[in-house]
């Protein structure tokens, strides 16, 4: 984890892990987390979720497949895990995929991974902030966001940007961990996430603190029903929420009006 960056304007504070930080320093802190874990990020996802994240991502792609996208934007796409799954699933369609992430190192891992899997074309890699996308209005007909929303400084701004770059009638799918786990599992889940995940993170990436941040950021993320309301405010309609694995994660789906 980095030295605490200096704030130029500390009038607005936002959550970062278990504490709050000046809004203008959060993205630098988040970047440092992903710089530190990028090389082992995918392995860590498999180990700490026991592979379950693959089932959730498959579910998201299944929903997209109902109307295969022509132009797909994957925001906070990191190492391209979702994009590569979409690329394989929609191989028979003419799908143009753009992976956008603020972190160069995560994108670099993704680019190498795509090349190693033989996907030299068909995926654009864009390093940009999801809250200020350098992309035209109404361009994409589908947009996905997996485990990225809670890392944004201003969730509302990110959702408005996604809405802006989507065509009316376009589909948005958002996968995120939820803090509201059903009681029978809650104790077990808390013990696992607070005690075990940072230890696995330390073992595999050498950075327990990064995984402590990830766990705490889930605990402070809004409830799925609140995220659904924010989607409506940002300009989406027909918002549906599906709880996955007893509410450990949720999949929001919505249409751009
Ligand atoms: N979507 C990928 C997946 O499911 O494996 C990666 C998720 S990872 C937990 C979160 C990603 O969000 C990181 O790659 C991070 O760099 C990215 N991120 C954080 N803040 C961002 C922002 N403001 N704009 C774009 N990407 C951001």
Short mmCIF file of N, CA and C and ligand atoms in Angstrom, two decimals, residues 26-27 30-31 34-35 41-42 45 53 57 74-82 100-104 106-107 113 126-133 144-154 158 175-177 213-214, ligand 1:
data_model
loop_
_atom_site.label_atom_id
_atom_site.label_comp_id
_atom_site.label_asym_id
_atom_site.label_seq_id
_atom_site.Cartn_x
_atom_site.Cartn_y
_atom_site.Cartn_z
N UNK A 26 -8.73 9.02 -3.60
CA UNK A 26 -9.16 7.61 -3.62
C UNK A 26 -8.63 6.86 -4.85
N UNK A 27 -8.72 7.49 -6.03
CA UNK A 27 -8.37 6.69 -7.22
C UNK A 27 -6.89 6.32 -7.21
N UNK A 30 -6.66 3.35 -4.87
CA UNK A 30 -7.20 2.14 -5.52
C UNK A 30 -6.19 1.64 -6.55
N UNK A 31 -5.57 2.57 -7.28
CA UNK A 31 -4.57 2.17 -8.28
C UNK A 31 -3.43 1.42 -7.64
N UNK A 34 -4.31 -2.23 -7.03
CA UNK A 34 -4.30 -3.11 -8.20
C UNK A 34 -2.92 -3.20 -8.86
N UNK A 35 -2.09 -2.15 -8.69
CA UNK A 35 -0.69 -2.26 -9.14
C UNK A 35 -0.01 -3.40 -8.41
N UNK A 41 -3.65 -11.39 -9.83
CA UNK A 41 -5.06 -11.06 -9.59
C UNK A 41 -6.00 -12.22 -9.98
N UNK A 42 -5.78 -12.80 -11.16
CA UNK A 42 -6.71 -13.84 -11.64
C UNK A 42 -6.59 -15.12 -10.82
N UNK A 45 -8.34 -14.58 -7.56
CA UNK A 45 -9.81 -14.68 -7.70
C UNK A 45 -10.27 -16.13 -7.64
N UNK A 53 -16.41 -17.28 -8.83
CA UNK A 53 -16.55 -16.06 -9.65
C UNK A 53 -16.77 -16.43 -11.12
N UNK A 57 -19.73 -15.01 -13.48
CA UNK A 57 -19.43 -14.33 -14.76
C UNK A 57 -20.14 -15.04 -15.92
N UNK A 74 -16.64 -3.07 -21.56
CA UNK A 74 -16.47 -3.65 -20.22
C UNK A 74 -15.70 -2.64 -19.37
N UNK A 75 -16.45 -2.00 -18.48
CA UNK A 75 -15.84 -0.95 -17.62
C UNK A 75 -15.14 -1.61 -16.44
N UNK A 76 -14.02 -1.03 -16.02
CA UNK A 76 -13.21 -1.59 -14.92
C UNK A 76 -12.89 -3.05 -15.26
N UNK A 77 -12.56 -3.26 -16.51
CA UNK A 77 -12.40 -4.62 -17.04
C UNK A 77 -11.13 -5.31 -16.60
N UNK A 78 -10.22 -4.60 -15.95
CA UNK A 78 -9.03 -5.20 -15.34
C UNK A 78 -8.23 -6.04 -16.31
N UNK A 79 -8.05 -7.31 -15.97
CA UNK A 79 -7.22 -8.22 -16.77
C UNK A 79 -8.02 -8.87 -17.91
N UNK A 80 -9.19 -8.32 -18.21
CA UNK A 80 -9.95 -8.77 -19.38
C UNK A 80 -10.65 -10.10 -19.20
N UNK A 81 -10.82 -10.54 -17.96
CA UNK A 81 -11.42 -11.86 -17.72
C UNK A 81 -12.80 -11.98 -18.36
N UNK A 82 -13.64 -10.96 -18.10
CA UNK A 82 -15.00 -10.98 -18.64
C UNK A 82 -14.98 -10.81 -20.17
N UNK A 100 -12.17 -1.19 -20.68
CA UNK A 100 -11.71 0.09 -20.14
C UNK A 100 -11.33 -0.08 -18.68
N UNK A 101 -10.15 0.36 -18.31
CA UNK A 101 -9.74 0.31 -16.90
C UNK A 101 -8.78 1.46 -16.65
N UNK A 102 -8.77 1.92 -15.39
CA UNK A 102 -7.91 3.06 -15.04
C UNK A 102 -6.48 2.61 -14.78
N UNK A 103 -6.28 1.29 -14.64
CA UNK A 103 -4.98 0.78 -14.23
C UNK A 103 -4.21 0.13 -15.39
N UNK A 104 -3.08 0.75 -15.75
CA UNK A 104 -2.27 0.27 -16.88
C UNK A 104 -1.76 -1.15 -16.66
N UNK A 106 -3.06 -3.65 -14.83
CA UNK A 106 -4.12 -4.66 -14.99
C UNK A 106 -4.38 -4.88 -16.48
N UNK A 107 -4.45 -3.78 -17.25
CA UNK A 107 -4.69 -3.91 -18.70
C UNK A 107 -3.55 -4.65 -19.38
N UNK A 113 -2.55 -11.83 -21.71
CA UNK A 113 -3.40 -13.02 -21.58
C UNK A 113 -4.17 -13.25 -22.89
N UNK A 126 -8.46 0.10 -23.38
CA UNK A 126 -8.50 1.55 -23.16
C UNK A 126 -8.19 1.88 -21.70
N UNK A 127 -7.14 2.69 -21.49
CA UNK A 127 -6.82 3.10 -20.13
C UNK A 127 -7.53 4.43 -19.86
N UNK A 128 -8.59 4.39 -19.06
CA UNK A 128 -9.35 5.61 -18.79
C UNK A 128 -10.15 5.45 -17.51
N UNK A 129 -10.54 6.60 -16.98
CA UNK A 129 -11.34 6.65 -15.76
C UNK A 129 -12.81 6.44 -16.11
N UNK A 130 -13.43 5.45 -15.47
CA UNK A 130 -14.84 5.16 -15.73
C UNK A 130 -15.76 6.31 -15.39
N UNK A 131 -15.25 7.28 -14.62
CA UNK A 131 -16.09 8.42 -14.25
C UNK A 131 -15.98 9.56 -15.24
N UNK A 132 -15.09 9.44 -16.22
CA UNK A 132 -14.93 10.49 -17.25
C UNK A 132 -14.46 9.80 -18.52
N UNK A 133 -15.36 9.09 -19.16
CA UNK A 133 -14.97 8.25 -20.29
C UNK A 133 -14.67 9.07 -21.55
N UNK A 144 -20.85 -3.82 -19.52
CA UNK A 144 -20.73 -4.68 -18.35
C UNK A 144 -19.78 -4.03 -17.34
N UNK A 145 -19.96 -4.39 -16.08
CA UNK A 145 -19.10 -3.86 -15.02
C UNK A 145 -19.06 -4.91 -13.93
N UNK A 146 -17.91 -5.57 -13.78
CA UNK A 146 -17.82 -6.64 -12.77
C UNK A 146 -16.84 -6.25 -11.68
N UNK A 147 -17.32 -6.18 -10.47
CA UNK A 147 -16.52 -5.92 -9.28
C UNK A 147 -15.70 -4.63 -9.38
N UNK A 148 -16.27 -3.66 -10.08
CA UNK A 148 -15.56 -2.39 -10.25
C UNK A 148 -16.26 -1.22 -9.58
N UNK A 149 -17.59 -1.33 -9.43
CA UNK A 149 -18.35 -0.16 -8.98
C UNK A 149 -17.91 0.32 -7.60
N UNK A 150 -17.59 -0.61 -6.71
CA UNK A 150 -17.24 -0.18 -5.35
C UNK A 150 -15.86 0.47 -5.29
N UNK A 151 -15.10 0.34 -6.37
CA UNK A 151 -13.78 1.00 -6.39
C UNK A 151 -13.85 2.42 -6.93
N UNK A 152 -14.98 2.79 -7.49
CA UNK A 152 -15.12 4.14 -8.05
C UNK A 152 -15.24 5.15 -6.92
N UNK A 153 -14.80 6.37 -7.19
CA UNK A 153 -14.90 7.41 -6.16
C UNK A 153 -16.35 7.88 -6.05
N UNK A 154 -16.98 8.11 -7.21
CA UNK A 154 -18.36 8.57 -7.22
C UNK A 154 -19.18 7.57 -8.04
N UNK A 158 -20.12 7.44 -12.25
CA UNK A 158 -19.74 6.31 -13.11
C UNK A 158 -20.98 5.77 -13.84
N UNK A 175 -22.10 -6.70 -12.02
CA UNK A 175 -21.88 -7.75 -11.03
C UNK A 175 -21.08 -7.14 -9.88
N UNK A 176 -21.54 -7.36 -8.67
CA UNK A 176 -20.79 -6.78 -7.54
C UNK A 176 -21.05 -7.60 -6.28
N UNK A 177 -20.10 -7.59 -5.38
CA UNK A 177 -20.32 -8.22 -4.08
C UNK A 177 -21.36 -7.39 -3.32
N UNK A 213 -8.30 -4.31 2.11
CA UNK A 213 -9.07 -3.21 1.48
C UNK A 213 -10.26 -3.79 0.71
N UNK A 214 -10.01 -4.84 -0.10
CA UNK A 214 -11.10 -5.40 -0.93
C UNK A 214 -12.25 -5.89 -0.05
N1 LIG B 1 -13.73 -6.57 -13.94
C1 LIG B 1 -12.54 -7.31 -13.59
C2 LIG B 1 -12.91 -8.67 -13.05
O1 LIG B 1 -14.09 -8.91 -12.83
O2 LIG B 1 -12.03 -9.49 -12.83
C3 LIG B 1 -11.65 -6.55 -12.63
C4 LIG B 1 -12.29 -6.17 -11.33
S1 LIG B 1 -11.14 -5.48 -10.17
C5 LIG B 1 -11.81 -6.02 -8.63
C6 LIG B 1 -11.56 -3.77 -10.15
C7 LIG B 1 -10.99 -3.00 -11.31
O3 LIG B 1 -11.55 -1.68 -11.28
C8 LIG B 1 -9.47 -2.79 -11.25
O4 LIG B 1 -8.87 -3.28 -12.41
C9 LIG B 1 -9.30 -1.27 -11.12
O5 LIG B 1 -8.15 -0.77 -11.74
C10 LIG B 1 -10.58 -0.80 -11.80
N2 LIG B 1 -10.97 0.59 -11.47
C11 LIG B 1 -11.00 1.17 -10.26
N3 LIG B 1 -11.41 2.45 -10.36
C12 LIG B 1 -11.67 2.67 -11.67
C13 LIG B 1 -12.12 3.80 -12.40
N4 LIG B 1 -12.42 4.96 -11.80
N5 LIG B 1 -12.27 3.67 -13.73
C14 LIG B 1 -11.97 2.50 -14.37
N6 LIG B 1 -11.53 1.41 -13.72
C15 LIG B 1 -11.37 1.48 -12.38
#
